[in-house]
């Protein structure tokens, strides 16, 4: 079988994605019960980080160790990746020595080029355009707290960024409605929205968008690589903070998610992070379980 990559949620079928979620729930149960399960003994993952990370690094590294394998952290600062060695050459070399490669980088094209020249599966651990691993954890979390998300309404509040784009793909793959509330100049990619216009609606007003929603999600206003725009963004996004008052307009059973790190007082209020509707911390833990299900799928099926 040809090598499967996970660059966006569209690389797996809806059935495969839901299978991963259910497997993640089982792997979580097994870990909590203290069961040793090492399907990746002697397997090695290279983790290339061109941007900072807490959750992604810890979850992939811990996940590989728990599976009996090993994870290797590579940064551009101390590899030839940072000194201009072509992506194509790096992909051929690294993939000849390891079993799977995880990459966090800027341009989505970089990861596509890497995957094209890699002989082992490549996992997108965040690009400027997409963050599919986070969506596995988010979908697992919704499933655990509320059951199937099919037919539900999800509202994205804030920047039309990499997370927002992955929510558009998730809406398609898990079959839910997605409202996006964003300032006009910070809307998600128009072509992606147009391709999903049957389920995605853009709003300017967060209050109108969250009405009757089952899940409300936000993320930082300035993503990694946009630090220079922070001041302007703080101004432009005023009015897009998720707070308990905004959540009160959603469905009474609605959950709140944030991929973290959170900037309290900016995209989310201090009290929202402590609100019982906030599931951001179980969501963060699920990065571990969902990515273990992904690794098992890519390396043992
Ligand atoms: N949510 C997320 O990807 O977190 P890190 O940047 O800490 O990996
Ligand atoms: N949109 C954020 C997500 C961080 C996990 C960023 O790209 O920095």
PDB file of C-alpha atoms and ligand atoms in Angstrom:
ATOM      1  CA  UNK A   1       0.000   0.000   0.000  1.00  0.00           C
ATOM      2  CA  UNK A   2       1.254   3.522  -0.729  1.00  0.00           C
ATOM      3  CA  UNK A   3       2.390   5.729   2.150  1.00  0.00           C
ATOM      4  CA  UNK A   4      -0.447   7.610   3.854  1.00  0.00           C
ATOM      5  CA  UNK A   5       0.228  11.135   5.088  1.00  0.00           C
ATOM      6  CA  UNK A   6      -1.819  13.340   7.420  1.00  0.00           C
ATOM      7  CA  UNK A   7      -1.401  16.869   6.064  1.00  0.00           C
ATOM      8  CA  UNK A   8      -5.043  17.891   6.374  1.00  0.00           C
ATOM      9  CA  UNK A   9      -8.217  16.211   7.631  1.00  0.00           C
ATOM     10  CA  UNK A  10      -9.096  15.472   4.004  1.00  0.00           C
ATOM     11  CA  UNK A  11      -6.310  12.863   3.828  1.00  0.00           C
ATOM     12  CA  UNK A  12      -8.503  10.419   5.760  1.00  0.00           C
ATOM     13  CA  UNK A  13     -12.084   9.404   5.015  1.00  0.00           C
ATOM     14  CA  UNK A  14     -14.866  10.405   7.446  1.00  0.00           C
ATOM     15  CA  UNK A  15     -15.055   6.743   8.535  1.00  0.00           C
ATOM     16  CA  UNK A  16     -11.307   6.568   9.179  1.00  0.00           C
ATOM     17  CA  UNK A  17     -11.425   9.819  11.165  1.00  0.00           C
ATOM     18  CA  UNK A  18     -14.302   8.663  13.341  1.00  0.00           C
ATOM     19  CA  UNK A  19     -12.479   5.332  13.767  1.00  0.00           C
ATOM     20  CA  UNK A  20      -9.480   7.261  15.139  1.00  0.00           C
ATOM     21  CA  UNK A  21     -11.684   9.111  17.626  1.00  0.00           C
ATOM     22  CA  UNK A  22     -13.174   5.905  18.949  1.00  0.00           C
ATOM     23  CA  UNK A  23      -9.751   4.262  19.094  1.00  0.00           C
ATOM     24  CA  UNK A  24      -8.408   7.296  20.992  1.00  0.00           C
ATOM     25  CA  UNK A  25     -11.111   6.826  23.624  1.00  0.00           C
ATOM     26  CA  UNK A  26     -10.044   3.167  23.991  1.00  0.00           C
ATOM     27  CA  UNK A  27      -6.307   4.018  24.145  1.00  0.00           C
ATOM     28  CA  UNK A  28      -7.116   6.559  26.873  1.00  0.00           C
ATOM     29  CA  UNK A  29      -8.996   3.905  28.844  1.00  0.00           C
ATOM     30  CA  UNK A  30      -6.076   1.482  28.443  1.00  0.00           C
ATOM     31  CA  UNK A  31      -3.545   4.045  29.666  1.00  0.00           C
ATOM     32  CA  UNK A  32      -5.716   4.998  32.644  1.00  0.00           C
ATOM     33  CA  UNK A  33      -6.015   1.293  33.519  1.00  0.00           C
ATOM     34  CA  UNK A  34      -2.202   0.960  33.440  1.00  0.00           C
ATOM     35  CA  UNK A  35      -2.218  -1.487  30.512  1.00  0.00           C
ATOM     36  CA  UNK A  36       1.095  -1.701  28.679  1.00  0.00           C
ATOM     37  CA  UNK A  37       0.597  -1.584  24.900  1.00  0.00           C
ATOM     38  CA  UNK A  38       3.689  -1.216  22.722  1.00  0.00           C
ATOM     39  CA  UNK A  39       2.747  -1.578  19.047  1.00  0.00           C
ATOM     40  CA  UNK A  40       5.608   0.739  17.946  1.00  0.00           C
ATOM     41  CA  UNK A  41       8.540  -0.998  19.635  1.00  0.00           C
ATOM     42  CA  UNK A  42      11.793   0.001  17.914  1.00  0.00           C
ATOM     43  CA  UNK A  43       9.978   2.552  15.721  1.00  0.00           C
ATOM     44  CA  UNK A  44      11.345   6.085  15.546  1.00  0.00           C
ATOM     45  CA  UNK A  45       9.609   9.386  14.879  1.00  0.00           C
ATOM     46  CA  UNK A  46      11.448  12.531  13.781  1.00  0.00           C
ATOM     47  CA  UNK A  47       9.768  15.696  15.097  1.00  0.00           C
ATOM     48  CA  UNK A  48      10.728  18.828  13.165  1.00  0.00           C
ATOM     49  CA  UNK A  49       9.722  22.009  14.972  1.00  0.00           C
ATOM     50  CA  UNK A  50      10.239  25.323  13.183  1.00  0.00           C
ATOM     51  CA  UNK A  51       7.866  27.020  15.656  1.00  0.00           C
ATOM     52  CA  UNK A  52       7.434  26.782  19.436  1.00  0.00           C
ATOM     53  CA  UNK A  53       5.246  24.120  21.051  1.00  0.00           C
ATOM     54  CA  UNK A  54       4.258  22.694  24.414  1.00  0.00           C
ATOM     55  CA  UNK A  55       1.287  20.386  23.799  1.00  0.00           C
ATOM     56  CA  UNK A  56       2.307  19.038  20.408  1.00  0.00           C
ATOM     57  CA  UNK A  57       5.824  18.164  21.446  1.00  0.00           C
ATOM     58  CA  UNK A  58       4.890  16.635  24.795  1.00  0.00           C
ATOM     59  CA  UNK A  59       1.984  14.617  23.376  1.00  0.00           C
ATOM     60  CA  UNK A  60       3.901  13.160  20.423  1.00  0.00           C
ATOM     61  CA  UNK A  61       7.032  12.436  22.447  1.00  0.00           C
ATOM     62  CA  UNK A  62       5.095  10.872  25.333  1.00  0.00           C
ATOM     63  CA  UNK A  63       2.875   8.961  22.907  1.00  0.00           C
ATOM     64  CA  UNK A  64       5.822   7.387  21.088  1.00  0.00           C
ATOM     65  CA  UNK A  65       7.463   6.439  24.413  1.00  0.00           C
ATOM     66  CA  UNK A  66       4.233   4.888  25.726  1.00  0.00           C
ATOM     67  CA  UNK A  67       3.971   2.882  22.496  1.00  0.00           C
ATOM     68  CA  UNK A  68       7.472   1.482  23.051  1.00  0.00           C
ATOM     69  CA  UNK A  69       9.070   3.654  20.362  1.00  0.00           C
ATOM     70  CA  UNK A  70      11.243   6.735  20.342  1.00  0.00           C
ATOM     71  CA  UNK A  71      10.805  10.374  19.274  1.00  0.00           C
ATOM     72  CA  UNK A  72      13.633  12.622  18.148  1.00  0.00           C
ATOM     73  CA  UNK A  73      13.341  16.411  18.444  1.00  0.00           C
ATOM     74  CA  UNK A  74      14.873  18.344  15.533  1.00  0.00           C
ATOM     75  CA  UNK A  75      15.032  22.118  15.417  1.00  0.00           C
ATOM     76  CA  UNK A  76      16.237  24.263  12.519  1.00  0.00           C
ATOM     77  CA  UNK A  77      18.670  25.928  14.924  1.00  0.00           C
ATOM     78  CA  UNK A  78      20.866  22.883  15.206  1.00  0.00           C
ATOM     79  CA  UNK A  79      20.216  20.920  12.009  1.00  0.00           C
ATOM     80  CA  UNK A  80      21.018  21.705   8.375  1.00  0.00           C
ATOM     81  CA  UNK A  81      17.306  22.533   7.916  1.00  0.00           C
ATOM     82  CA  UNK A  82      18.077  25.974   9.288  1.00  0.00           C
ATOM     83  CA  UNK A  83      21.028  26.440   6.944  1.00  0.00           C
ATOM     84  CA  UNK A  84      19.170  26.091   3.678  1.00  0.00           C
ATOM     85  CA  UNK A  85      19.473  22.386   2.852  1.00  0.00           C
ATOM     86  CA  UNK A  86      16.650  21.737   0.334  1.00  0.00           C
ATOM     87  CA  UNK A  87      13.452  20.276   1.805  1.00  0.00           C
ATOM     88  CA  UNK A  88      13.546  17.560  -0.853  1.00  0.00           C
ATOM     89  CA  UNK A  89      17.001  16.373   0.256  1.00  0.00           C
ATOM     90  CA  UNK A  90      16.111  16.582   3.951  1.00  0.00           C
ATOM     91  CA  UNK A  91      12.966  14.523   3.297  1.00  0.00           C
ATOM     92  CA  UNK A  92      14.876  11.806   1.441  1.00  0.00           C
ATOM     93  CA  UNK A  93      17.557  11.570   4.126  1.00  0.00           C
ATOM     94  CA  UNK A  94      15.412  11.775   7.263  1.00  0.00           C
ATOM     95  CA  UNK A  95      12.744   9.419   5.929  1.00  0.00           C
ATOM     96  CA  UNK A  96      15.393   6.821   5.085  1.00  0.00           C
ATOM     97  CA  UNK A  97      16.260   6.503   8.790  1.00  0.00           C
ATOM     98  CA  UNK A  98      12.978   6.876  10.704  1.00  0.00           C
ATOM     99  CA  UNK A  99       9.452   5.434  10.497  1.00  0.00           C
ATOM    100  CA  UNK A 100       7.349   8.585  10.655  1.00  0.00           C
ATOM    101  CA  UNK A 101       7.987  12.339  10.489  1.00  0.00           C
ATOM    102  CA  UNK A 102       6.029  15.065  12.269  1.00  0.00           C
ATOM    103  CA  UNK A 103       6.514  18.664  11.093  1.00  0.00           C
ATOM    104  CA  UNK A 104       5.486  22.043  12.521  1.00  0.00           C
ATOM    105  CA  UNK A 105       6.370  24.777  10.069  1.00  0.00           C
ATOM    106  CA  UNK A 106       5.220  28.004   8.404  1.00  0.00           C
ATOM    107  CA  UNK A 107       4.152  27.429   4.792  1.00  0.00           C
ATOM    108  CA  UNK A 108       1.855  24.495   4.043  1.00  0.00           C
ATOM    109  CA  UNK A 109       3.771  24.020   0.810  1.00  0.00           C
ATOM    110  CA  UNK A 110       6.880  23.037   2.811  1.00  0.00           C
ATOM    111  CA  UNK A 111       5.093  20.068   4.343  1.00  0.00           C
ATOM    112  CA  UNK A 112       3.604  19.068   0.984  1.00  0.00           C
ATOM    113  CA  UNK A 113       7.074  19.110  -0.580  1.00  0.00           C
ATOM    114  CA  UNK A 114       8.472  17.107   2.323  1.00  0.00           C
ATOM    115  CA  UNK A 115       5.687  14.527   2.027  1.00  0.00           C
ATOM    116  CA  UNK A 116       6.232  14.188  -1.723  1.00  0.00           C
ATOM    117  CA  UNK A 117       9.843  13.163  -1.121  1.00  0.00           C
ATOM    118  CA  UNK A 118       9.321  11.133   2.034  1.00  0.00           C
ATOM    119  CA  UNK A 119       9.114   7.365   1.999  1.00  0.00           C
ATOM    120  CA  UNK A 120       7.400   7.308   5.408  1.00  0.00           C
ATOM    121  CA  UNK A 121       4.169   8.951   6.667  1.00  0.00           C
ATOM    122  CA  UNK A 122       4.332  12.702   7.319  1.00  0.00           C
ATOM    123  CA  UNK A 123       2.098  14.321   9.947  1.00  0.00           C
ATOM    124  CA  UNK A 124       1.176  18.013   9.914  1.00  0.00           C
ATOM    125  CA  UNK A 125       1.742  19.321  13.440  1.00  0.00           C
ATOM    126  CA  UNK A 126       0.651  22.857  12.373  1.00  0.00           C
ATOM    127  CA  UNK A 127       1.315  25.047   9.380  1.00  0.00           C
ATOM    128  CA  UNK A 128       0.170  28.614   8.738  1.00  0.00           C
ATOM    129  CA  UNK A 129      -2.822  27.070   6.941  1.00  0.00           C
ATOM    130  CA  UNK A 130      -3.934  24.028   8.965  1.00  0.00           C
ATOM    131  CA  UNK A 131      -3.709  22.267  12.352  1.00  0.00           C
ATOM    132  CA  UNK A 132      -5.407  18.881  11.790  1.00  0.00           C
ATOM    133  CA  UNK A 133      -3.977  17.095  14.866  1.00  0.00           C
ATOM    134  CA  UNK A 134      -5.727  19.591  17.114  1.00  0.00           C
ATOM    135  CA  UNK A 135      -9.030  18.768  15.442  1.00  0.00           C
ATOM    136  CA  UNK A 136      -8.623  15.061  16.263  1.00  0.00           C
ATOM    137  CA  UNK A 137      -8.387  16.035  19.936  1.00  0.00           C
ATOM    138  CA  UNK A 138     -11.288  18.489  19.673  1.00  0.00           C
ATOM    139  CA  UNK A 139     -13.552  15.941  17.987  1.00  0.00           C
ATOM    140  CA  UNK A 140     -12.604  13.296  20.560  1.00  0.00           C
ATOM    141  CA  UNK A 141     -13.441  15.742  23.346  1.00  0.00           C
ATOM    142  CA  UNK A 142     -16.845  16.632  21.921  1.00  0.00           C
ATOM    143  CA  UNK A 143     -17.593  12.926  21.387  1.00  0.00           C
ATOM    144  CA  UNK A 144     -16.678  12.095  24.992  1.00  0.00           C
ATOM    145  CA  UNK A 145     -18.736  14.902  26.522  1.00  0.00           C
ATOM    146  CA  UNK A 146     -21.745  15.032  24.203  1.00  0.00           C
ATOM    147  CA  UNK A 147     -21.687  12.119  21.700  1.00  0.00           C
ATOM    148  CA  UNK A 148     -21.919  12.517  17.930  1.00  0.00           C
ATOM    149  CA  UNK A 149     -21.308  16.000  16.503  1.00  0.00           C
ATOM    150  CA  UNK A 150     -23.112  15.155  13.243  1.00  0.00           C
ATOM    151  CA  UNK A 151     -25.808  17.735  12.488  1.00  0.00           C
ATOM    152  CA  UNK A 152     -24.737  20.022  15.367  1.00  0.00           C
ATOM    153  CA  UNK A 153     -23.781  23.700  15.070  1.00  0.00           C
ATOM    154  CA  UNK A 154     -20.259  24.818  15.897  1.00  0.00           C
ATOM    155  CA  UNK A 155     -19.241  28.479  16.089  1.00  0.00           C
ATOM    156  CA  UNK A 156     -15.713  29.700  15.526  1.00  0.00           C
ATOM    157  CA  UNK A 157     -15.092  33.154  17.049  1.00  0.00           C
ATOM    158  CA  UNK A 158     -12.052  35.246  16.090  1.00  0.00           C
ATOM    159  CA  UNK A 159      -9.292  34.920  13.520  1.00  0.00           C
ATOM    160  CA  UNK A 160      -9.861  32.993  10.273  1.00  0.00           C
ATOM    161  CA  UNK A 161      -6.551  31.207  10.872  1.00  0.00           C
ATOM    162  CA  UNK A 162      -5.046  27.704  10.628  1.00  0.00           C
ATOM    163  CA  UNK A 163      -7.379  26.362  13.338  1.00  0.00           C
ATOM    164  CA  UNK A 164     -10.391  27.953  11.678  1.00  0.00           C
ATOM    165  CA  UNK A 165      -9.430  26.332   8.347  1.00  0.00           C
ATOM    166  CA  UNK A 166      -9.175  22.950  10.024  1.00  0.00           C
ATOM    167  CA  UNK A 167     -12.639  23.526  11.517  1.00  0.00           C
ATOM    168  CA  UNK A 168     -13.954  24.072   7.983  1.00  0.00           C
ATOM    169  CA  UNK A 169     -12.483  20.711   6.954  1.00  0.00           C
ATOM    170  CA  UNK A 170     -13.853  19.107  10.128  1.00  0.00           C
ATOM    171  CA  UNK A 171     -17.347  20.432   9.367  1.00  0.00           C
ATOM    172  CA  UNK A 172     -17.182  18.594   6.085  1.00  0.00           C
ATOM    173  CA  UNK A 173     -15.694  15.357   7.442  1.00  0.00           C
ATOM    174  CA  UNK A 174     -17.871  15.084  10.574  1.00  0.00           C
ATOM    175  CA  UNK A 175     -20.926  16.635   8.917  1.00  0.00           C
ATOM    176  CA  UNK A 176     -21.716  19.623  11.137  1.00  0.00           C
ATOM    177  CA  UNK A 177     -22.696  23.260  10.519  1.00  0.00           C
ATOM    178  CA  UNK A 178     -20.007  25.860  11.091  1.00  0.00           C
ATOM    179  CA  UNK A 179     -20.636  29.534  11.846  1.00  0.00           C
ATOM    180  CA  UNK A 180     -17.560  31.752  11.702  1.00  0.00           C
ATOM    181  CA  UNK A 181     -17.629  35.149  13.432  1.00  0.00           C
ATOM    182  CA  UNK A 182     -14.659  37.276  12.404  1.00  0.00           C
ATOM    183  CA  UNK A 183     -13.787  40.864  11.487  1.00  0.00           C
ATOM    184  CA  UNK A 184     -14.099  41.286   7.690  1.00  0.00           C
ATOM    185  CA  UNK A 185     -10.358  41.657   7.171  1.00  0.00           C
ATOM    186  CA  UNK A 186      -9.560  38.459   9.089  1.00  0.00           C
ATOM    187  CA  UNK A 187     -11.870  36.018   7.329  1.00  0.00           C
ATOM    188  CA  UNK A 188     -10.706  32.475   6.461  1.00  0.00           C
ATOM    189  CA  UNK A 189      -9.528  31.556   2.968  1.00  0.00           C
ATOM    190  CA  UNK A 190     -12.340  32.394   0.540  1.00  0.00           C
ATOM    191  CA  UNK A 191     -11.758  29.390  -1.741  1.00  0.00           C
ATOM    192  CA  UNK A 192     -12.013  27.014   1.227  1.00  0.00           C
ATOM    193  CA  UNK A 193     -15.211  28.705   2.437  1.00  0.00           C
ATOM    194  CA  UNK A 194     -16.698  28.601  -1.086  1.00  0.00           C
ATOM    195  CA  UNK A 195     -15.893  24.900  -1.407  1.00  0.00           C
ATOM    196  CA  UNK A 196     -17.874  24.301   1.809  1.00  0.00           C
ATOM    197  CA  UNK A 197     -20.621  26.899   1.389  1.00  0.00           C
ATOM    198  CA  UNK A 198     -23.288  24.249   2.022  1.00  0.00           C
ATOM    199  CA  UNK A 199     -22.265  24.141   5.704  1.00  0.00           C
ATOM    200  CA  UNK A 200     -20.158  27.233   6.466  1.00  0.00           C
ATOM    201  CA  UNK A 201     -21.675  30.678   7.199  1.00  0.00           C
ATOM    202  CA  UNK A 202     -19.629  33.818   7.861  1.00  0.00           C
ATOM    203  CA  UNK A 203     -20.903  36.369  10.405  1.00  0.00           C
ATOM    204  CA  UNK A 204     -19.515  39.653  11.613  1.00  0.00           C
ATOM    205  CA  UNK A 205     -21.343  39.538  14.934  1.00  0.00           C
ATOM    206  CA  UNK A 206     -20.219  36.881  17.455  1.00  0.00           C
ATOM    207  CA  UNK A 207     -23.571  37.260  19.257  1.00  0.00           C
ATOM    208  CA  UNK A 208     -25.527  36.361  16.111  1.00  0.00           C
ATOM    209  CA  UNK A 209     -23.133  33.503  15.264  1.00  0.00           C
ATOM    210  CA  UNK A 210     -23.189  31.688  18.625  1.00  0.00           C
ATOM    211  CA  UNK A 211     -26.994  31.671  18.908  1.00  0.00           C
ATOM    212  CA  UNK A 212     -28.097  28.059  19.570  1.00  0.00           C
ATOM    213  CA  UNK A 213     -24.578  26.678  18.953  1.00  0.00           C
ATOM    214  CA  UNK A 214     -23.541  23.364  20.492  1.00  0.00           C
ATOM    215  CA  UNK A 215     -19.830  24.176  20.576  1.00  0.00           C
ATOM    216  CA  UNK A 216     -18.011  27.522  20.652  1.00  0.00           C
ATOM    217  CA  UNK A 217     -14.308  27.655  19.791  1.00  0.00           C
ATOM    218  CA  UNK A 218     -11.691  30.363  19.692  1.00  0.00           C
ATOM    219  CA  UNK A 219      -7.928  30.779  19.373  1.00  0.00           C
ATOM    220  CA  UNK A 220      -5.301  33.496  19.776  1.00  0.00           C
ATOM    221  CA  UNK A 221      -5.690  36.689  17.746  1.00  0.00           C
ATOM    222  CA  UNK A 222      -2.029  36.714  16.656  1.00  0.00           C
ATOM    223  CA  UNK A 223      -0.666  33.332  15.626  1.00  0.00           C
ATOM    224  CA  UNK A 224       2.970  32.287  15.596  1.00  0.00           C
ATOM    225  CA  UNK A 225       4.702  34.274  12.860  1.00  0.00           C
ATOM    226  CA  UNK A 226       2.297  37.238  13.267  1.00  0.00           C
ATOM    227  CA  UNK A 227       3.919  38.745  16.359  1.00  0.00           C
ATOM    228  CA  UNK A 228       4.549  42.049  14.519  1.00  0.00           C
ATOM    229  CA  UNK A 229       0.801  42.497  13.980  1.00  0.00           C
ATOM    230  CA  UNK A 230      -0.153  41.939  17.626  1.00  0.00           C
ATOM    231  CA  UNK A 231      -1.012  45.574  18.435  1.00  0.00           C
ATOM    232  CA  UNK A 232      -3.162  46.081  15.354  1.00  0.00           C
ATOM    233  CA  UNK A 233      -4.886  42.731  15.895  1.00  0.00           C
ATOM    234  CA  UNK A 234      -5.718  43.544  19.522  1.00  0.00           C
ATOM    235  CA  UNK A 235      -7.531  46.622  18.189  1.00  0.00           C
ATOM    236  CA  UNK A 236      -9.293  44.867  15.313  1.00  0.00           C
ATOM    237  CA  UNK A 237     -10.520  41.916  17.366  1.00  0.00           C
ATOM    238  CA  UNK A 238     -12.009  43.924  20.217  1.00  0.00           C
ATOM    239  CA  UNK A 239     -15.567  42.629  20.668  1.00  0.00           C
ATOM    240  CA  UNK A 240     -14.617  39.043  19.706  1.00  0.00           C
ATOM    241  CA  UNK A 241     -13.814  37.793  23.215  1.00  0.00           C
ATOM    242  CA  UNK A 242     -15.523  34.580  24.337  1.00  0.00           C
ATOM    243  CA  UNK A 243     -17.007  35.128  27.806  1.00  0.00           C
ATOM    244  CA  UNK A 244     -19.714  33.467  29.926  1.00  0.00           C
ATOM    245  CA  UNK A 245     -22.152  36.168  28.695  1.00  0.00           C
ATOM    246  CA  UNK A 246     -21.472  35.251  25.059  1.00  0.00           C
ATOM    247  CA  UNK A 247     -21.782  31.524  25.904  1.00  0.00           C
ATOM    248  CA  UNK A 248     -25.191  32.215  27.485  1.00  0.00           C
ATOM    249  CA  UNK A 249     -26.490  32.955  23.968  1.00  0.00           C
ATOM    250  CA  UNK A 250     -25.464  29.454  22.803  1.00  0.00           C
ATOM    251  CA  UNK A 251     -27.401  26.229  23.465  1.00  0.00           C
ATOM    252  CA  UNK A 252     -27.672  25.478  27.218  1.00  0.00           C
ATOM    253  CA  UNK A 253     -25.573  22.311  26.668  1.00  0.00           C
ATOM    254  CA  UNK A 254     -22.878  24.121  24.670  1.00  0.00           C
ATOM    255  CA  UNK A 255     -19.196  23.457  25.324  1.00  0.00           C
ATOM    256  CA  UNK A 256     -16.287  25.880  24.937  1.00  0.00           C
ATOM    257  CA  UNK A 257     -12.934  24.799  23.452  1.00  0.00           C
ATOM    258  CA  UNK A 258      -9.594  26.534  22.977  1.00  0.00           C
ATOM    259  CA  UNK A 259      -6.552  24.755  21.529  1.00  0.00           C
ATOM    260  CA  UNK A 260      -4.288  26.696  23.966  1.00  0.00           C
ATOM    261  CA  UNK A 261      -2.139  28.597  24.724  1.00  0.00           C
ATOM    262  CA  UNK A 262      -4.902  31.004  25.879  1.00  0.00           C
ATOM    263  CA  UNK A 263      -4.484  34.747  26.275  1.00  0.00           C
ATOM    264  CA  UNK A 264      -6.882  35.586  29.099  1.00  0.00           C
ATOM    265  CA  UNK A 265      -8.334  39.075  28.667  1.00  0.00           C
ATOM    266  CA  UNK A 266      -7.908  38.885  24.875  1.00  0.00           C
ATOM    267  CA  UNK A 267      -9.739  36.170  22.891  1.00  0.00           C
ATOM    268  CA  UNK A 268     -11.084  34.579  26.097  1.00  0.00           C
ATOM    269  CA  UNK A 269     -12.066  36.094  29.429  1.00  0.00           C
ATOM    270  CA  UNK A 270     -10.412  34.956  32.658  1.00  0.00           C
ATOM    271  CA  UNK A 271     -13.717  33.592  34.040  1.00  0.00           C
ATOM    272  CA  UNK A 272     -14.511  31.687  30.807  1.00  0.00           C
ATOM    273  CA  UNK A 273     -11.431  29.509  31.315  1.00  0.00           C
ATOM    274  CA  UNK A 274     -12.802  28.486  34.740  1.00  0.00           C
ATOM    275  CA  UNK A 275     -16.420  28.140  33.566  1.00  0.00           C
ATOM    276  CA  UNK A 276     -17.900  24.599  33.741  1.00  0.00           C
ATOM    277  CA  UNK A 277     -18.630  24.816  29.994  1.00  0.00           C
ATOM    278  CA  UNK A 278     -14.878  25.103  29.266  1.00  0.00           C
ATOM    279  CA  UNK A 279     -13.274  21.777  28.272  1.00  0.00           C
ATOM    280  CA  UNK A 280      -9.922  23.178  27.120  1.00  0.00           C
ATOM    281  CA  UNK A 281      -7.873  21.032  29.519  1.00  0.00           C
ATOM    282  CA  UNK A 282      -9.426  17.640  28.702  1.00  0.00           C
ATOM    283  CA  UNK A 283      -9.101  18.818  25.072  1.00  0.00           C
ATOM    284  CA  UNK A 284      -5.360  19.379  25.600  1.00  0.00           C
ATOM    285  CA  UNK A 285      -4.928  15.945  27.225  1.00  0.00           C
ATOM    286  CA  UNK A 286      -6.706  14.343  24.285  1.00  0.00           C
ATOM    287  CA  UNK A 287      -3.878  15.455  22.003  1.00  0.00           C
ATOM    288  CA  UNK A 288      -1.979  12.511  23.490  1.00  0.00           C
ATOM    289  CA  UNK A 289      -4.676   9.894  22.964  1.00  0.00           C
ATOM    290  CA  UNK A 290      -5.858  11.095  19.538  1.00  0.00           C
ATOM    291  CA  UNK A 291      -2.313  11.267  18.130  1.00  0.00           C
ATOM    292  CA  UNK A 292      -1.518   7.809  19.498  1.00  0.00           C
ATOM    293  CA  UNK A 293      -4.531   6.562  17.536  1.00  0.00           C
ATOM    294  CA  UNK A 294      -3.183   8.404  14.469  1.00  0.00           C
ATOM    295  CA  UNK A 295       0.320   6.920  14.853  1.00  0.00           C
ATOM    296  CA  UNK A 296      -1.093   3.422  15.283  1.00  0.00           C
ATOM    297  CA  UNK A 297      -3.252   3.921  12.182  1.00  0.00           C
ATOM    298  CA  UNK A 298      -0.422   5.246   9.988  1.00  0.00           C
ATOM    299  CA  UNK A 299       2.198   2.728  11.131  1.00  0.00           C
ATOM    300  CA  UNK A 300       0.396  -0.531  11.768  1.00  0.00           C
ATOM    301  CA  UNK A 301      -2.540  -0.711   9.312  1.00  0.00           C
TER     302      UNK A 301
HETATM  303  N1  LIG B   1      -2.491  23.597  20.727  1.00  0.00           N
HETATM  304  C1  LIG B   1      -1.193  23.438  20.397  1.00  0.00           C
HETATM  305  O1  LIG B   1      -0.860  22.986  19.295  1.00  0.00           O
HETATM  306  O2  LIG B   1      -0.315  23.758  21.383  1.00  0.00           O
HETATM  307  P1  LIG B   1       1.274  23.867  21.266  1.00  0.00           P
HETATM  308  O3  LIG B   1       1.566  25.078  20.385  1.00  0.00           O
HETATM  309  O4  LIG B   1       1.728  24.076  22.681  1.00  0.00           O
HETATM  310  O5  LIG B   1       1.818  22.620  20.654  1.00  0.00           O
HETATM  311  N1  LIG B   2      -3.259  29.665  15.642  1.00  0.00           N
HETATM  312  C1  LIG B   2      -2.233  29.374  16.591  1.00  0.00           C
HETATM  313  C2  LIG B   2      -2.385  27.976  17.118  1.00  0.00           C
HETATM  314  C3  LIG B   2      -1.377  27.589  18.158  1.00  0.00           C
HETATM  315  C4  LIG B   2      -1.526  26.165  18.615  1.00  0.00           C
HETATM  316  C5  LIG B   2      -0.861  29.566  15.944  1.00  0.00           C
HETATM  317  O1  LIG B   2      -0.701  29.176  14.779  1.00  0.00           O
HETATM  318  O2  LIG B   2       0.027  30.107  16.595  1.00  0.00           O
END
